[in-house]
PDB file of C-alpha atoms in Angstrom:
ATOM      1  CA  MET A 126      39.272 -21.843  26.090  1.00 44.00           C
ATOM      2  CA  LEU A 127      37.438 -25.183  25.958  1.00 43.00           C
ATOM      3  CA  GLY A 128      34.268 -23.424  24.946  1.00 46.00           C
ATOM      4  CA  LEU A 129      35.923 -21.485  22.234  1.00 44.00           C
ATOM      5  CA  LEU A 130      37.637 -24.623  20.781  1.00 41.00           C
ATOM      6  CA  HIS A 131      34.275 -26.386  20.817  1.00 44.00           C
ATOM      7  CA  ALA A 132      32.617 -23.534  19.010  1.00 46.00           C
ATOM      8  CA  CYS A 133      35.293 -23.343  16.314  1.00 50.00           C
ATOM      9  CA  GLY A 134      35.139 -27.006  15.697  1.00 48.00           C
ATOM     10  CA  SER A 135      31.400 -27.337  15.349  1.00 53.00           C
ATOM     11  CA  LYS A 136      30.001 -27.683  11.916  1.00 60.00           C
ATOM     12  CA  PRO A 137      27.077 -25.606  10.378  1.00 64.00           C
ATOM     13  CA  ASN A 138      23.857 -27.371  10.124  1.00 81.00           C
ATOM     14  CA  PRO A 139      23.419 -27.794   6.310  1.00 84.00           C
ATOM     15  CA  GLU A 140      19.483 -27.932   6.550  1.00 83.00           C
ATOM     16  CA  MET A 141      19.265 -24.865   8.595  1.00 85.00           C
ATOM     17  CA  GLU A 142      21.656 -23.061   6.131  1.00 90.00           C
ATOM     18  CA  GLU A 143      19.552 -24.220   3.145  1.00 91.00           C
ATOM     19  CA  ALA A 144      16.314 -23.067   4.803  1.00 91.00           C
ATOM     20  CA  TYR A 145      17.869 -19.607   5.521  1.00 94.00           C
ATOM     21  CA  GLN A 146      19.103 -19.179   1.868  1.00 94.00           C
ATOM     22  CA  LYS A 147      15.695 -20.191   0.457  1.00 95.00           C
ATOM     23  CA  ALA A 148      13.762 -17.653   2.638  1.00 95.00           C
ATOM     24  CA  ALA A 149      16.511 -15.033   1.824  1.00 95.00           C
ATOM     25  CA  SER A 150      16.082 -15.354  -1.845  1.00 96.00           C
ATOM     26  CA  ILE A 151      12.511 -13.959  -1.970  1.00 96.00           C
ATOM     27  CA  LEU A 152      10.277 -11.223  -0.497  1.00 97.00           C
ATOM     28  CA  THR A 153       6.601 -11.001  -0.252  1.00 97.00           C
ATOM     29  CA  ALA A 154       4.504  -7.917  -0.771  1.00 95.00           C
ATOM     30  CA  ASP A 155       0.906  -7.006  -0.938  1.00 92.00           C
ATOM     31  CA  GLU A 156       0.127  -6.804  -4.691  1.00 90.00           C
ATOM     32  CA  SER A 157      -0.911  -3.126  -4.412  1.00 88.00           C
ATOM     33  CA  PHE A 158       2.730  -2.317  -3.790  1.00 90.00           C
ATOM     34  CA  TYR A 159       3.912  -3.787  -7.033  1.00 90.00           C
ATOM     35  CA  PRO A 160       4.703  -0.378  -8.862  1.00 88.00           C
ATOM     36  CA  ILE A 161       6.880   0.978  -6.030  1.00 92.00           C
ATOM     37  CA  ILE A 162       8.698  -2.222  -4.868  1.00 94.00           C
ATOM     38  CA  ASP A 163       9.542  -3.206  -8.440  1.00 94.00           C
ATOM     39  CA  GLU A 164      11.181   0.235  -9.039  1.00 93.00           C
ATOM     40  CA  GLU A 165      12.870   0.151  -5.662  1.00 96.00           C
ATOM     41  CA  LEU A 166      14.343  -3.424  -6.614  1.00 96.00           C
ATOM     42  CA  TYR A 167      15.490  -2.215 -10.051  1.00 95.00           C
ATOM     43  CA  TYR A 168      17.776   0.475  -8.631  1.00 95.00           C
ATOM     44  CA  PHE A 169      18.884  -1.663  -5.594  1.00 95.00           C
ATOM     45  CA  GLN A 170      19.907  -4.737  -7.690  1.00 94.00           C
ATOM     46  CA  ASN A 171      21.690  -2.483 -10.217  1.00 93.00           C
ATOM     47  CA  GLN A 172      23.597  -0.777  -7.375  1.00 92.00           C
ATOM     48  CA  THR A 173      24.447  -3.799  -5.253  1.00 90.00           C
ATOM     49  CA  LEU A 174      24.409  -6.685  -7.665  1.00 88.00           C
ATOM     50  CA  ASP A 175      22.382  -8.570  -5.044  1.00 92.00           C
ATOM     51  CA  SER A 176      19.394 -10.602  -6.076  1.00 92.00           C
ATOM     52  CA  ILE A 177      15.956 -11.041  -4.452  1.00 95.00           C
ATOM     53  CA  THR A 178      12.737 -12.094  -6.005  1.00 96.00           C
ATOM     54  CA  PRO A 179       9.543 -10.398  -5.199  1.00 96.00           C
ATOM     55  CA  GLU A 180       6.232 -12.388  -4.857  1.00 96.00           C
ATOM     56  CA  TYR A 181       3.219 -10.063  -5.090  1.00 95.00           C
ATOM     57  CA  ILE A 182       0.319 -11.779  -3.256  1.00 94.00           C
ATOM     58  CA  ASN A 183      -2.312 -10.589  -0.725  1.00 93.00           C
ATOM     59  CA  GLU A 184      -1.322  -9.020   2.544  1.00 93.00           C
ATOM     60  CA  GLN A 185      -2.583 -11.821   4.672  1.00 94.00           C
ATOM     61  CA  GLU A 186      -0.564 -14.554   2.717  1.00 96.00           C
ATOM     62  CA  ALA A 187       2.515 -12.301   2.708  1.00 96.00           C
ATOM     63  CA  VAL A 188       2.550 -12.189   6.567  1.00 97.00           C
ATOM     64  CA  GLN A 189       1.778 -15.806   6.898  1.00 97.00           C
ATOM     65  CA  ARG A 190       4.781 -16.694   4.705  1.00 97.00           C
ATOM     66  CA  LEU A 191       6.959 -14.581   6.997  1.00 97.00           C
ATOM     67  CA  MET A 192       5.533 -16.154  10.149  1.00 97.00           C
ATOM     68  CA  LYS A 193       6.350 -19.583   8.598  1.00 97.00           C
ATOM     69  CA  LEU A 194       9.843 -18.519   8.022  1.00 97.00           C
ATOM     70  CA  GLU A 195       9.428 -18.860   4.197  1.00 97.00           C
ATOM     71  CA  THR A 196      10.611 -15.404   3.684  1.00 97.00           C
ATOM     72  CA  TRP A 197      12.305 -12.903   6.015  1.00 97.00           C
ATOM     73  CA  LEU A 198      10.760  -9.742   4.431  1.00 97.00           C
ATOM     74  CA  ALA A 199       7.261  -8.698   3.809  1.00 98.00           C
ATOM     75  CA  PHE A 200       5.895  -5.274   2.710  1.00 97.00           C
ATOM     76  CA  THR A 201       2.484  -4.467   4.175  1.00 95.00           C
ATOM     77  CA  THR A 202       0.392  -1.625   5.558  1.00 93.00           C
ATOM     78  CA  ARG A 203       0.424  -2.633   9.163  1.00 94.00           C
ATOM     79  CA  ASP A 204       2.889  -3.415  11.804  1.00 95.00           C
ATOM     80  CA  PHE A 205       3.337  -6.776  13.566  1.00 97.00           C
ATOM     81  CA  THR A 206       0.404  -7.669  15.779  1.00 96.00           C
ATOM     82  CA  ALA A 207       1.166  -8.276  19.498  1.00 97.00           C
ATOM     83  CA  ASN A 208       0.739 -11.895  19.064  1.00 97.00           C
ATOM     84  CA  GLU A 209       2.854 -12.182  15.877  1.00 97.00           C
ATOM     85  CA  ARG A 210       5.773 -10.282  17.485  1.00 97.00           C
ATOM     86  CA  LYS A 211       5.639 -12.398  20.596  1.00 97.00           C
ATOM     87  CA  ASN A 212       5.487 -15.675  18.487  1.00 97.00           C
ATOM     88  CA  LEU A 213       8.534 -14.718  16.652  1.00 97.00           C
ATOM     89  CA  GLN A 214      10.387 -13.522  19.900  1.00 97.00           C
ATOM     90  CA  ASP A 215       9.445 -16.836  21.630  1.00 97.00           C
ATOM     91  CA  ARG A 216      11.240 -18.447  18.757  1.00 96.00           C
ATOM     92  CA  LYS A 217      14.441 -16.310  19.371  1.00 95.00           C
ATOM     93  CA  TYR A 218      13.895 -14.014  16.515  1.00 96.00           C
ATOM     94  CA  LEU A 219      13.895 -10.107  16.424  1.00 95.00           C
ATOM     95  CA  PRO A 220      11.166  -8.920  14.306  1.00 97.00           C
ATOM     96  CA  ARG A 221      11.287  -5.272  13.196  1.00 97.00           C
ATOM     97  CA  ALA A 222       8.724  -3.080  11.414  1.00 97.00           C
ATOM     98  CA  ILE A 223      10.410  -0.359   9.408  1.00 96.00           C
ATOM     99  CA  PRO A 224       8.015   2.356   8.048  1.00 96.00           C
ATOM    100  CA  ILE A 225       9.188   3.446   4.679  1.00 95.00           C
ATOM    101  CA  ALA A 226       6.396   5.568   3.014  1.00 95.00           C
ATOM    102  CA  TYR A 227       2.862   6.739   3.225  1.00 95.00           C
ATOM    103  CA  ASP A 228       0.305   6.224   0.373  1.00 92.00           C
ATOM    104  CA  GLY A 229      -3.192   7.199  -0.121  1.00 93.00           C
ATOM    105  CA  LEU A 230      -6.225   4.911  -0.488  1.00 94.00           C
ATOM    106  CA  ALA A 231      -7.702   6.203  -3.696  1.00 95.00           C
ATOM    107  CA  ILE A 232     -11.420   5.971  -4.530  1.00 96.00           C
ATOM    108  CA  ILE A 233     -11.958   5.914  -8.254  1.00 96.00           C
ATOM    109  CA  VAL A 234     -14.991   6.013 -10.541  1.00 96.00           C
ATOM    110  CA  ASN A 235     -15.915   5.832 -14.289  1.00 95.00           C
ATOM    111  CA  ASN A 236     -15.232   8.957 -16.314  1.00 94.00           C
ATOM    112  CA  ALA A 237     -18.986   9.024 -17.217  1.00 93.00           C
ATOM    113  CA  ASN A 238     -19.914   9.401 -13.451  1.00 93.00           C
ATOM    114  CA  PRO A 239     -20.899  13.056 -12.461  1.00 91.00           C
ATOM    115  CA  ASP A 240     -20.109  12.332  -8.786  1.00 90.00           C
ATOM    116  CA  THR A 241     -16.537  13.339  -8.224  1.00 91.00           C
ATOM    117  CA  CYS A 242     -16.621  14.100  -4.377  1.00 94.00           C
ATOM    118  CA  ILE A 243     -17.309  11.937  -1.425  1.00 95.00           C
ATOM    119  CA  THR A 244     -17.148  12.256   2.327  1.00 96.00           C
ATOM    120  CA  VAL A 245     -15.479   9.703   4.660  1.00 96.00           C
ATOM    121  CA  LYS A 246     -18.803   9.383   6.346  1.00 96.00           C
ATOM    122  CA  ASP A 247     -20.564   8.536   3.056  1.00 96.00           C
ATOM    123  CA  PHE A 248     -17.799   5.963   2.103  1.00 97.00           C
ATOM    124  CA  ARG A 249     -18.297   4.296   5.516  1.00 97.00           C
ATOM    125  CA  ARG A 250     -22.135   4.147   4.794  1.00 96.00           C
ATOM    126  CA  ILE A 251     -21.465   2.551   1.378  1.00 96.00           C
ATOM    127  CA  LEU A 252     -19.440  -0.207   2.890  1.00 97.00           C
ATOM    128  CA  LEU A 253     -22.029  -0.805   5.492  1.00 96.00           C
ATOM    129  CA  GLY A 254     -24.746  -1.053   3.054  1.00 95.00           C
ATOM    130  CA  GLU A 255     -26.531   2.038   4.379  1.00 95.00           C
ATOM    131  CA  LEU A 256     -26.105   3.988   1.057  1.00 94.00           C
ATOM    132  CA  THR A 257     -26.346   1.561  -1.999  1.00 93.00           C
ATOM    133  CA  THR A 258     -27.386   3.750  -4.996  1.00 93.00           C
ATOM    134  CA  TRP A 259     -25.631   6.762  -6.720  1.00 93.00           C
ATOM    135  CA  SER A 260     -28.911   8.768  -6.520  1.00 91.00           C
ATOM    136  CA  GLU A 261     -28.517   8.605  -2.586  1.00 89.00           C
ATOM    137  CA  LEU A 262     -24.968   9.992  -2.718  1.00 87.00           C
ATOM    138  CA  ASN A 263     -24.978  13.842  -2.579  1.00 75.00           C
ATOM    139  CA  ASN A 264     -28.765  13.699  -3.132  1.00 70.00           C
ATOM    140  CA  THR A 265     -28.310  13.733  -6.906  1.00 72.00           C
ATOM    141  CA  LYS A 266     -30.736  12.558  -9.639  1.00 77.00           C
ATOM    142  CA  SER A 267     -27.986  10.050 -10.867  1.00 79.00           C
ATOM    143  CA  SER A 268     -29.446   7.329 -13.365  1.00 85.00           C
ATOM    144  CA  LEU A 269     -26.369   5.031 -12.656  1.00 88.00           C
ATOM    145  CA  GLY A 270     -28.257   2.667 -10.190  1.00 91.00           C
ATOM    146  CA  ASP A 271     -26.576   0.541  -7.626  1.00 93.00           C
ATOM    147  CA  ILE A 272     -23.064   1.484  -6.542  1.00 95.00           C
ATOM    148  CA  ASP A 273     -20.981  -1.423  -7.601  1.00 96.00           C
ATOM    149  CA  VAL A 274     -18.044  -1.498  -5.182  1.00 97.00           C
ATOM    150  CA  VAL A 275     -14.887  -3.350  -6.352  1.00 96.00           C
ATOM    151  CA  PHE A 276     -11.728  -4.088  -4.347  1.00 95.00           C
ATOM    152  CA  ASP A 277      -8.433  -5.671  -5.551  1.00 92.00           C
ATOM    153  CA  ASN A 278      -8.446  -8.880  -3.441  1.00 90.00           C
ATOM    154  CA  PRO A 279     -10.537 -10.089  -0.576  1.00 91.00           C
ATOM    155  CA  LEU A 280      -7.485 -10.552   1.644  1.00 91.00           C
ATOM    156  CA  SER A 281      -5.583  -7.437   0.534  1.00 91.00           C
ATOM    157  CA  SER A 282      -4.197  -4.659   2.605  1.00 91.00           C
ATOM    158  CA  THR A 283      -6.890  -2.356   1.000  1.00 93.00           C
ATOM    159  CA  VAL A 284      -9.604  -4.649   2.392  1.00 94.00           C
ATOM    160  CA  ARG A 285      -8.118  -4.922   5.798  1.00 94.00           C
ATOM    161  CA  TRP A 286      -7.352  -1.207   6.080  1.00 94.00           C
ATOM    162  CA  CYS A 287     -10.920  -0.241   5.184  1.00 95.00           C
ATOM    163  CA  VAL A 288     -12.301  -2.756   7.862  1.00 95.00           C
ATOM    164  CA  ASP A 289      -9.835  -1.586  10.555  1.00 94.00           C
ATOM    165  CA  SER A 290      -9.717   2.279   9.862  1.00 93.00           C
ATOM    166  CA  ILE A 291     -13.067   3.124   8.245  1.00 95.00           C
ATOM    167  CA  LEU A 292     -15.334   0.487   9.810  1.00 95.00           C
ATOM    168  CA  GLY A 293     -13.564   0.069  13.265  1.00 94.00           C
ATOM    169  CA  GLY A 294     -13.442  -3.617  12.780  1.00 92.00           C
ATOM    170  CA  GLN A 295     -16.938  -4.305  11.487  1.00 94.00           C
ATOM    171  CA  GLU A 296     -17.496  -6.406   8.373  1.00 93.00           C
ATOM    172  CA  PHE A 297     -18.684  -5.120   4.979  1.00 94.00           C
ATOM    173  CA  LYS A 298     -22.534  -5.314   4.717  1.00 93.00           C
ATOM    174  CA  ASN A 299     -23.186  -3.905   1.331  1.00 93.00           C
ATOM    175  CA  PRO A 300     -24.409  -6.726  -0.937  1.00 92.00           C
ATOM    176  CA  ASN A 301     -22.851  -5.067  -4.070  1.00 93.00           C
ATOM    177  CA  ILE A 302     -19.170  -5.222  -2.866  1.00 95.00           C
ATOM    178  CA  GLY A 303     -16.895  -7.611  -4.682  1.00 93.00           C
ATOM    179  CA  ALA A 304     -13.246  -8.198  -5.612  1.00 93.00           C
ATOM    180  CA  VAL A 305     -11.196  -9.022  -8.608  1.00 92.00           C
ATOM    181  CA  LYS A 306      -7.544 -10.116  -8.341  1.00 88.00           C
ATOM    182  CA  THR A 307      -5.333  -7.230  -8.833  1.00 90.00           C
ATOM    183  CA  SER A 308      -5.338  -3.425  -8.607  1.00 90.00           C
ATOM    184  CA  ALA A 309      -4.889  -3.377 -12.436  1.00 90.00           C
ATOM    185  CA  ALA A 310      -8.056  -5.331 -12.794  1.00 93.00           C
ATOM    186  CA  VAL A 311      -9.855  -2.799 -10.445  1.00 94.00           C
ATOM    187  CA  ILE A 312      -8.931  -0.021 -12.919  1.00 94.00           C
ATOM    188  CA  ASP A 313     -10.127  -1.944 -15.876  1.00 94.00           C
ATOM    189  CA  TYR A 314     -13.285  -2.906 -14.228  1.00 95.00           C
ATOM    190  CA  VAL A 315     -14.166   0.801 -13.313  1.00 96.00           C
ATOM    191  CA  GLU A 316     -13.204   2.047 -16.697  1.00 95.00           C
ATOM    192  CA  ASN A 317     -15.930  -0.467 -18.259  1.00 95.00           C
ATOM    193  CA  HIS A 318     -18.607  -0.047 -15.591  1.00 96.00           C
ATOM    194  CA  PRO A 319     -20.199   3.399 -15.309  1.00 94.00           C
ATOM    195  CA  ASN A 320     -21.686   2.549 -11.920  1.00 95.00           C
ATOM    196  CA  ALA A 321     -18.432   1.125 -10.326  1.00 96.00           C
ATOM    197  CA  LEU A 322     -16.550   2.498  -7.482  1.00 97.00           C
ATOM    198  CA  GLY A 323     -13.036   1.092  -7.062  1.00 96.00           C
ATOM    199  CA  ILE A 324     -10.666   1.124  -4.158  1.00 95.00           C
ATOM    200  CA  ILE A 325      -6.776   1.081  -4.791  1.00 93.00           C
ATOM    201  CA  GLY A 326      -3.545   2.287  -3.583  1.00 90.00           C
ATOM    202  CA  SER A 327      -2.572   5.713  -4.991  1.00 87.00           C
ATOM    203  CA  ASN A 328       0.702   4.378  -6.334  1.00 82.00           C
ATOM    204  CA  TRP A 329      -1.290   2.808  -9.212  1.00 86.00           C
ATOM    205  CA  LEU A 330      -2.685   6.210 -10.290  1.00 84.00           C
ATOM    206  CA  ASN A 331       0.194   8.317 -11.616  1.00 67.00           C
ATOM    207  CA  ASP A 332       0.569   8.825 -15.245  1.00 46.00           C
ATOM    208  CA  LYS A 333       4.274   7.961 -15.680  1.00 49.00           C
ATOM    209  CA  ARG A 334       4.577  10.444 -18.535  1.00 37.00           C
ATOM    210  CA  ASP A 335       4.244  13.346 -16.045  1.00 37.00           C
ATOM    211  CA  THR A 336       7.331  13.522 -13.940  1.00 44.00           C
ATOM    212  CA  THR A 337       5.747  16.103 -11.614  1.00 40.00           C
ATOM    213  CA  ASN A 338       3.349  13.491 -10.314  1.00 40.00           C
ATOM    214  CA  VAL A 339       0.338  15.771 -10.690  1.00 42.00           C
ATOM    215  CA  THR A 340      -1.407  13.873 -13.391  1.00 41.00           C
ATOM    216  CA  PHE A 341      -3.452  10.859 -12.742  1.00 57.00           C
ATOM    217  CA  LYS A 342      -4.540   8.203 -15.256  1.00 67.00           C
ATOM    218  CA  LYS A 343      -6.955   9.533 -17.903  1.00 77.00           C
ATOM    219  CA  ASN A 344      -9.109   6.437 -18.275  1.00 87.00           C
ATOM    220  CA  ILE A 345     -10.746   6.891 -14.663  1.00 92.00           C
ATOM    221  CA  THR A 346     -11.713   9.634 -12.400  1.00 94.00           C
ATOM    222  CA  VAL A 347     -10.120   9.850  -8.997  1.00 95.00           C
ATOM    223  CA  MET A 348     -12.710  11.303  -6.392  1.00 95.00           C
ATOM    224  CA  GLY A 349     -11.936  14.003  -3.958  1.00 96.00           C
ATOM    225  CA  VAL A 350     -12.461  12.943  -0.352  1.00 96.00           C
ATOM    226  CA  SER A 351     -13.857  15.263   2.454  1.00 96.00           C
ATOM    227  CA  ARG A 352     -13.675  14.867   6.191  1.00 95.00           C
ATOM    228  CA  LEU A 353     -16.859  17.121   6.469  1.00 95.00           C
ATOM    229  CA  ASP A 354     -20.496  16.025   6.468  1.00 92.00           C
ATOM    230  CA  SER A 355     -20.962  17.446   2.988  1.00 92.00           C
ATOM    231  CA  ALA A 356     -18.388  17.029   0.142  1.00 91.00           C
ATOM    232  CA  THR A 357     -17.752  19.806  -2.211  1.00 92.00           C
ATOM    233  CA  LYS A 358     -14.775  20.563  -4.548  1.00 92.00           C
ATOM    234  CA  ALA A 359     -13.595  23.220  -2.188  1.00 93.00           C
ATOM    235  CA  ASN A 360     -13.398  20.873   0.830  1.00 95.00           C
ATOM    236  CA  SER A 361     -12.440  17.635  -0.847  1.00 96.00           C
ATOM    237  CA  TRP A 362      -8.832  16.395  -1.608  1.00 95.00           C
ATOM    238  CA  LYS A 363      -7.259  13.870  -3.887  1.00 94.00           C
ATOM    239  CA  PRO A 364      -4.210  11.772  -3.045  1.00 93.00           C
ATOM    240  CA  TYR A 365      -1.545  13.959  -4.375  1.00 91.00           C
ATOM    241  CA  GLN A 366       1.735  13.937  -2.583  1.00 89.00           C
ATOM    242  CA  PHE A 367       1.245  17.344  -1.019  1.00 91.00           C
ATOM    243  CA  TYR A 368      -2.135  16.465   0.342  1.00 94.00           C
ATOM    244  CA  LEU A 369      -0.598  13.480   1.964  1.00 93.00           C
ATOM    245  CA  TYR A 370       2.227  15.546   3.404  1.00 92.00           C
ATOM    246  CA  ASN A 371      -0.074  18.253   4.902  1.00 92.00           C
ATOM    247  CA  GLY A 372      -2.651  15.849   6.120  1.00 93.00           C
ATOM    248  CA  ASN A 373      -5.526  17.182   3.960  1.00 95.00           C
ATOM    249  CA  TYR A 374      -6.210  13.881   2.285  1.00 96.00           C
ATOM    250  CA  PRO A 375      -7.972  11.785   5.025  1.00 96.00           C
ATOM    251  CA  LEU A 376      -7.371   8.156   3.739  1.00 96.00           C
ATOM    252  CA  ILE A 377      -3.519   7.740   4.397  1.00 95.00           C
ATOM    253  CA  ARG A 378      -1.813   4.570   5.112  1.00 94.00           C
ATOM    254  CA  THR A 379       1.744   3.774   6.285  1.00 95.00           C
ATOM    255  CA  ILE A 380       3.809   1.214   4.156  1.00 95.00           C
ATOM    256  CA  TYR A 381       6.011  -1.003   6.418  1.00 96.00           C
ATOM    257  CA  ALA A 382       8.890  -3.394   5.666  1.00 97.00           C
ATOM    258  CA  LEU A 383       8.275  -6.283   8.128  1.00 98.00           C
ATOM    259  CA  LEU A 384      11.736  -7.783   8.656  1.00 97.00           C
ATOM    260  CA  ASN A 385      12.605 -10.951  10.576  1.00 97.00           C
ATOM    261  CA  GLU A 386      15.867 -11.775   9.138  1.00 95.00           C
ATOM    262  CA  PRO A 387      18.388 -13.362  11.812  1.00 94.00           C
ATOM    263  CA  ARG A 388      21.373 -12.108   9.785  1.00 91.00           C
ATOM    264  CA  SER A 389      22.392  -8.943   7.967  1.00 92.00           C
ATOM    265  CA  GLY A 390      21.824 -10.365   4.467  1.00 95.00           C
ATOM    266  CA  VAL A 391      20.126  -9.229   1.321  1.00 96.00           C
ATOM    267  CA  PRO A 392      16.460  -8.962   2.777  1.00 97.00           C
ATOM    268  CA  SER A 393      17.815  -6.528   5.588  1.00 96.00           C
ATOM    269  CA  THR A 394      19.941  -4.686   3.067  1.00 96.00           C
ATOM    270  CA  PHE A 395      16.987  -4.114   0.683  1.00 97.00           C
ATOM    271  CA  ALA A 396      14.706  -3.068   3.591  1.00 96.00           C
ATOM    272  CA  HIS A 397      17.234  -0.497   4.756  1.00 96.00           C
ATOM    273  CA  PHE A 398      17.853   0.589   1.111  1.00 96.00           C
ATOM    274  CA  CYS A 399      14.221   1.703   0.893  1.00 95.00           C
ATOM    275  CA  GLN A 400      15.030   4.010   4.020  1.00 94.00           C
ATOM    276  CA  LEU A 401      18.125   5.572   2.563  1.00 94.00           C
ATOM    277  CA  PRO A 402      18.041   8.833   0.607  1.00 93.00           C
ATOM    278  CA  LYS A 403      18.113   6.943  -2.770  1.00 93.00           C
ATOM    279  CA  GLY A 404      15.384   4.713  -1.852  1.00 94.00           C
ATOM    280  CA  GLN A 405      13.283   7.658  -0.457  1.00 94.00           C
ATOM    281  CA  LYS A 406      13.950   9.529  -3.614  1.00 93.00           C
ATOM    282  CA  ILE A 407      12.599   6.640  -5.652  1.00 92.00           C
ATOM    283  CA  ILE A 408       9.398   6.696  -3.524  1.00 92.00           C
ATOM    284  CA  LEU A 409       9.072  10.517  -3.926  1.00 90.00           C
ATOM    285  CA  ARG A 410       9.434  10.115  -7.740  1.00 86.00           C
ATOM    286  CA  ALA A 411       6.739   7.390  -7.776  1.00 84.00           C
ATOM    287  CA  GLY A 412       4.200   9.796  -6.328  1.00 82.00           C
ATOM    288  CA  LEU A 413       4.020   8.486  -2.879  1.00 90.00           C
ATOM    289  CA  LEU A 414       5.161  10.326   0.445  1.00 93.00           C
ATOM    290  CA  PRO A 415       8.587   9.234   1.717  1.00 94.00           C
ATOM    291  CA  ARG A 416       9.066   8.491   5.370  1.00 91.00           C
ATOM    292  CA  THR A 417      12.225  10.336   6.021  1.00 84.00           C
ATOM    293  CA  ALA A 418      13.241  12.334   2.957  1.00 60.00           C
ATOM    294  CA  ASN A 419      13.772  16.154   3.196  1.00 61.00           C
ATOM    295  CA  MET A 420      11.491  17.872   0.851  1.00 59.00           C
ATOM    296  CA  ASN A 421      11.103  21.442  -0.255  1.00 60.00           C
ATOM    297  CA  VAL A 422       7.541  22.748  -0.515  1.00 60.00           C
ATOM    298  CA  ARG A 423       6.898  25.700  -2.649  1.00 59.00           C
ATOM    299  CA  GLU A 424       3.633  27.602  -3.093  1.00 61.00           C
ATOM    300  CA  VAL A 425       2.659  28.329  -6.684  1.00 60.00           C
ATOM    301  CA  ILE A 426      -0.021  30.773  -7.906  1.00 62.00           C
ATOM    302  CA  VAL A 427      -1.386  29.762 -11.285  1.00 56.00           C
ATOM    303  CA  ASN A 428      -2.700  32.605 -13.410  1.00 63.00           C
ATOM    304  CA  ARG A 429      -5.414  31.155 -15.776  1.00 56.00           C
ATOM    305  CA  GLU A 430      -5.963  34.315 -17.776  1.00 63.00           C
TER     306      GLU A 430
END
């Protein structure tokens, strides 16, 4: 009884409450997820009337902001590391990593480039500087010169995923690798440089005029990627939804909502909204592969006569 009376009579700490509300008012996300997170937020806020402001930054900064308790929610392409999880748990928090979708890491080239297929092995060789010119790729007589590799941001999820999943933790060694600032800038750069090779998340590719999600942007070419030692059109795949679904496309990433909110407030509600059928349908419509949605797959035979 005495303990209950004491608890009822205690006053909330205004500084702690202010810090919680400030962190609960924003979410951070890797910039490459801008199209899908913005669409999820549009429907979420119209349905719930709750408000949360997205800040699109690089993945490293997005996680750092969460670790500093400046936000309770970050969207990334990785889970918490063991050290990050322990750090938050030691501070009496309960970090959760919620997988919400899969996307493909897309390799794009200029429309004037005749090379439209690449193997995972050759992509790795390009990043390591073992293959630096277009004439070396597929043993062609290309006159495009050096392969000019461009990423969205030096600290983005795209860069980290390539280092971890393609290079096994090794650093880039190709002297012709650079970064702009955003995924949109990568597309613009590739469109205007015939020798460029860009790497972006596949949710930036879809032509919004095509509701079937089978049309990519017309101003660049999306390369087919093969797991085999030699890439051909027959054994190479592009990051269409179905090829993410059946595993044919080799460069697939998981999108996570990293949640550390101590209450069930707006950040938690939005993270779980992305898991619910409506949130998963939005992901499906955006051209990515939903994590939990039920999908009907139909085979279609196209008669070109």
